[in-house]
Tab-separated table of C-alpha atoms in Angstrom:
chain	number	residue	atom	x	y	z
A	1	MET	CA	-0.059	-0.013	0.236
A	2	ALA	CA	1.186	3.551	-0.636
A	3	VAL	CA	1.400	6.320	1.166
A	4	ASP	CA	-0.462	9.154	-0.633
A	5	GLN	CA	-3.333	6.633	-1.326
A	6	PRO	CA	-6.130	7.218	0.821
A	7	VAL	CA	-6.678	4.139	3.580
A	8	GLN	CA	-10.244	2.374	3.155
A	9	PRO	CA	-11.409	0.773	6.364
A	10	GLU	CA	-12.720	-3.038	5.802
A	11	PRO	CA	-16.257	-3.707	6.827
A	12	PHE	CA	-17.252	-4.887	9.816
A	13	ASP	CA	-16.897	-8.357	10.661
A	14	THR	CA	-20.701	-9.394	11.696
A	15	HIS	CA	-19.943	-12.668	13.083
A	16	GLN	CA	-17.025	-12.175	15.245
A	17	GLY	CA	-17.862	-8.565	16.641
A	18	THR	CA	-14.894	-7.308	16.197
A	19	VAL	CA	-13.433	-4.296	14.056
A	20	GLN	CA	-10.733	-4.775	12.052
A	21	GLU	CA	-7.969	-2.025	11.577
A	22	THR	CA	-5.835	-1.250	8.708
A	23	PRO	CA	-2.247	-0.248	9.633
A	24	GLY	CA	-1.539	3.100	8.717
A	25	GLU	CA	-0.126	6.308	9.808
A	26	HIS	CA	-2.357	8.387	12.633
A	27	LYS	CA	-3.283	12.292	11.457
A	28	THR	CA	-2.492	15.326	13.869
A	29	PHE	CA	-6.124	17.702	15.527
A	30	PRO	CA	-5.816	20.351	11.987
A	31	PRO	CA	-5.749	23.031	14.993
A	32	PHE	CA	-2.935	21.522	16.016
A	33	ASP	CA	-0.942	20.713	12.513
A	34	ALA	CA	2.429	23.197	12.641
A	35	THR	CA	2.296	23.290	9.333
A	36	THR	CA	-1.205	25.090	9.088
A	37	PHE	CA	-0.098	27.403	11.798
A	38	ALA	CA	1.096	30.659	9.924
A	39	SER	CA	-2.303	30.340	8.248
A	40	GLN	CA	-4.394	30.303	11.100
A	41	LEU	CA	-2.082	33.210	12.444
A	42	LEU	CA	-3.213	35.200	9.629
A	43	TRP	CA	-6.865	34.669	9.517
A	44	PHE	CA	-7.096	35.319	13.138
A	45	ALA	CA	-4.910	38.688	13.155
A	46	ILE	CA	-7.876	39.894	9.810
A	47	THR	CA	-10.831	38.843	12.331
A	48	PHE	CA	-9.500	40.174	15.419
A	49	ALA	CA	-8.962	43.669	13.315
A	50	LEU	CA	-12.316	42.897	11.147
A	51	LEU	CA	-14.307	42.517	14.527
A	52	TYR	CA	-12.383	45.638	16.261
A	53	TYR	CA	-13.280	48.248	13.463
A	54	LEU	CA	-16.995	46.897	13.391
A	55	MET	CA	-17.196	47.372	17.620
A	56	ALA	CA	-15.208	50.415	17.376
A	57	LYS	CA	-17.470	51.945	14.381
A	58	VAL	CA	-20.893	50.762	14.630
A	59	ALA	CA	-21.429	48.628	18.139
A	60	LEU	CA	-19.273	50.789	20.447
A	61	PRO	CA	-21.484	54.032	19.467
A	62	ARG	CA	-24.837	52.227	19.360
A	63	ILE	CA	-24.029	50.943	23.254
A	64	GLY	CA	-22.570	54.309	23.868
A	65	SER	CA	-25.489	56.040	22.752
A	66	ILE	CA	-28.322	53.826	24.243
A	67	LEU	CA	-26.336	54.430	27.813
A	68	GLU	CA	-26.283	57.920	27.051
A	69	GLY	CA	-30.167	57.398	26.421
A	70	ARG	CA	-30.639	55.892	29.520
A	71	ARG	CA	-28.806	58.660	31.436
A	72	ASP	CA	-30.608	61.594	30.115
A	73	ARG	CA	-34.120	59.679	30.720
A	74	ILE	CA	-33.034	59.000	34.537
A	75	ALA	CA	-31.868	62.194	34.841
A	76	ALA	CA	-35.412	63.499	33.577
A	77	ASP	CA	-37.162	60.835	35.808
A	78	LEU	CA	-34.816	62.349	38.857
A	79	ASP	CA	-35.864	65.986	37.893
A	80	GLN	CA	-39.740	64.972	37.026
A	81	ALA	CA	-39.469	62.938	40.526
A	82	GLU	CA	-38.225	65.918	42.439
A	83	ARG	CA	-40.835	68.111	40.675
A	84	LEU	CA	-43.449	66.748	41.426
A	85	LYS	CA	-42.283	65.995	45.290
A	86	GLY	CA	-42.638	69.188	45.435
A	87	GLU	CA	-46.100	69.818	43.918
A	88	SER	CA	-47.094	67.342	46.348
A	89	GLU	CA	-45.343	68.307	48.885
A	90	ASP	CA	-47.220	71.842	48.232
A	91	ALA	CA	-50.019	70.026	47.757
A	92	ALA	CA	-50.066	68.146	51.237
A	93	ALA	CA	-49.752	71.916	52.885
A	94	ALA	CA	-52.645	73.358	51.510
A	95	TYR	CA	-54.330	70.235	52.497
A	96	GLU	CA	-53.272	70.475	55.933
A	97	THR	CA	-54.074	74.510	55.654
A	98	ALA	CA	-57.711	73.554	54.144
A	99	LEU	CA	-58.061	71.033	57.031
A	100	GLY	CA	-57.220	73.032	59.770
A	101	GLU	CA	-59.578	75.764	58.432
A	102	ALA	CA	-62.274	73.459	58.380
A	103	ARG	CA	-61.596	72.124	61.753
A	104	ALA	CA	-61.858	75.667	62.419
A	105	ARG	CA	-64.868	76.461	60.752
A	106	ALA	CA	-66.534	73.428	62.392
A	107	SER	CA	-65.706	74.291	65.953
A	108	ALA	CA	-67.025	77.969	65.206
A	109	ILE	CA	-70.038	76.146	63.882
A	110	ALA	CA	-70.789	74.152	66.556
A	111	GLU	CA	-70.125	76.694	69.412
A	112	SER	CA	-72.724	78.712	67.516
A	113	ALA	CA	-74.969	75.618	67.732
A	114	ARG	CA	-74.318	74.984	71.702
A	115	GLU	CA	-74.942	78.716	71.752
A	116	ALA	CA	-78.148	78.756	70.207
A	117	ALA	CA	-78.960	75.504	72.021
A	118	LYS	CA	-77.688	77.064	75.393
A	119	SER	CA	-79.899	80.361	74.507
A	120	LYS	CA	-83.345	78.360	73.542
A	121	ALA	CA	-83.194	76.064	76.309
A	122	ASP	CA	-82.570	79.160	78.672
A	123	ALA	CA	-85.293	81.217	77.046
A	124	GLN	CA	-87.536	78.042	77.537
A	125	ARG	CA	-86.417	77.265	80.865
A	126	ALA	CA	-87.647	80.938	81.509
A	127	GLU	CA	-90.538	80.514	80.302
A	128	VAL	CA	-91.415	77.120	82.029
A	129	GLU	CA	-90.313	79.068	85.549
A	130	GLY	CA	-93.117	82.000	84.622
A	131	SER	CA	-94.936	79.278	83.653
A	132	LEU	CA	-95.015	77.344	86.994
A	133	ALA	CA	-94.919	80.381	89.307
A	134	ALA	CA	-97.763	81.532	87.810
A	135	LYS	CA	-99.649	78.457	88.270
A	136	LEU	CA	-97.953	78.532	91.716
A	137	ALA	CA	-99.023	82.117	92.982
A	138	ASP	CA	-103.009	81.210	91.357
A	139	ALA	CA	-102.397	77.882	93.442
A	140	GLU	CA	-101.139	79.539	96.700
A	141	THR	CA	-104.083	82.041	95.920
A	142	ARG	CA	-106.583	79.231	95.958
A	143	ILE	CA	-105.520	77.751	98.962
A	144	ALA	CA	-106.073	81.048	100.651
A	145	GLU	CA	-109.150	81.410	99.330
A	146	ILE	CA	-110.157	77.754	100.422
A	147	LYS	CA	-108.661	78.111	103.589
A	148	THR	CA	-110.022	81.307	104.595
A	149	GLN	CA	-113.561	80.038	103.926
A	150	ALA	CA	-112.715	76.760	105.252
A	151	LEU	CA	-111.917	78.988	108.651
A	152	ALA	CA	-115.013	80.376	108.155
A	153	GLU	CA	-116.986	77.693	107.963
A	154	VAL	CA	-114.936	76.304	111.325
A	155	GLY	CA	-116.901	78.681	113.501
A	156	THR	CA	-120.092	77.993	112.336
A	157	ILE	CA	-119.339	74.064	112.836
A	158	ALA	CA	-117.440	74.668	115.855
A	159	GLY	CA	-120.155	76.800	117.342
A	160	ASP	CA	-123.027	73.887	116.005
A	161	ALA	CA	-120.794	71.161	117.325
A	162	ALA	CA	-120.258	72.901	120.872
A	163	ASP	CA	-123.643	73.750	121.241
A	164	ALA	CA	-124.830	70.174	120.328
A	165	VAL	CA	-122.076	69.220	122.883
A	166	VAL	CA	-123.129	71.654	125.630
A	167	ASN	CA	-127.105	71.017	124.898
A	168	THR	CA	-126.221	67.355	125.495
A	169	LEU	CA	-124.153	67.547	128.681
A	170	ILE	CA	-126.424	70.289	130.145
A	171	GLU	CA	-129.410	69.728	128.815
A	172	GLY	CA	-130.795	73.319	126.841
A	173	LYS	CA	-129.609	75.712	129.668
A	174	VAL	CA	-127.356	77.867	126.940
A	175	THR	CA	-128.641	79.760	123.800
A	176	ALA	CA	-127.162	79.348	120.607
A	177	LYS	CA	-126.025	82.829	120.303
A	178	GLU	CA	-124.039	82.403	123.638
A	179	VAL	CA	-121.691	79.331	121.975
A	180	LYS	CA	-121.545	81.289	118.840
A	181	ASP	CA	-120.318	84.138	120.775
A	182	ALA	CA	-117.854	81.799	123.089
A	183	VAL	CA	-116.017	79.830	119.644
A	184	ALA	CA	-115.736	83.569	117.948
A	185	ASP	CA	-113.550	84.414	121.194
A	186	VAL	CA	-112.038	81.585	121.020
A	187	LEU	CA	-111.294	81.260	118.060
A	188	ALA	CA	-110.195	85.725	117.660
A	189	ALA	CA	-107.455	84.667	120.465
A	190	ARG	CA	-106.091	81.865	118.647
A	191	ASN	CA	-105.846	84.001	115.808
A	192	ALA	CA	-103.949	86.835	117.922
A	193	ASN	CA	-101.398	84.318	119.405
A	194	ALA	CA	-100.573	82.556	115.336
């Protein structure tokens, strides 16, 4: 067999289960073949230069513009956030002011309602007290009239009772006028002591 001719592998022996190898020389892995180092280095340099040029002229400027755009957008967002924060603080201060004013107005309304209710209650109380005082004066007048009438009748009743008692005990020896005069004297003495 000649060295320049390719080696033809022989078919597998299917009956015995072993592979028959042909004797020949072993080839090296192509990237590690020393005879091709010069061309590999040349292509490496060309590829490196081409990739460096593409990165420097196309990819890196694009990435730089993207980063610059992000930086500008972040700065704008931060400025807007600061502005919105100031607006929210102003709105919170306005809210607190409005809330304080509303509380003051509510307090004033409650105070005026309290005063109105108090004055109305005082007026009603004065009216009721006046009505009760008038009724009390009327009742006292009626009681005095009834008492005077009762006391006037007491003399008559006492005279009749005394006349009946004296006539029962003494059996008619005293006149009704004498009994009434005696009762009137006793009542006059009693009223003078009171």
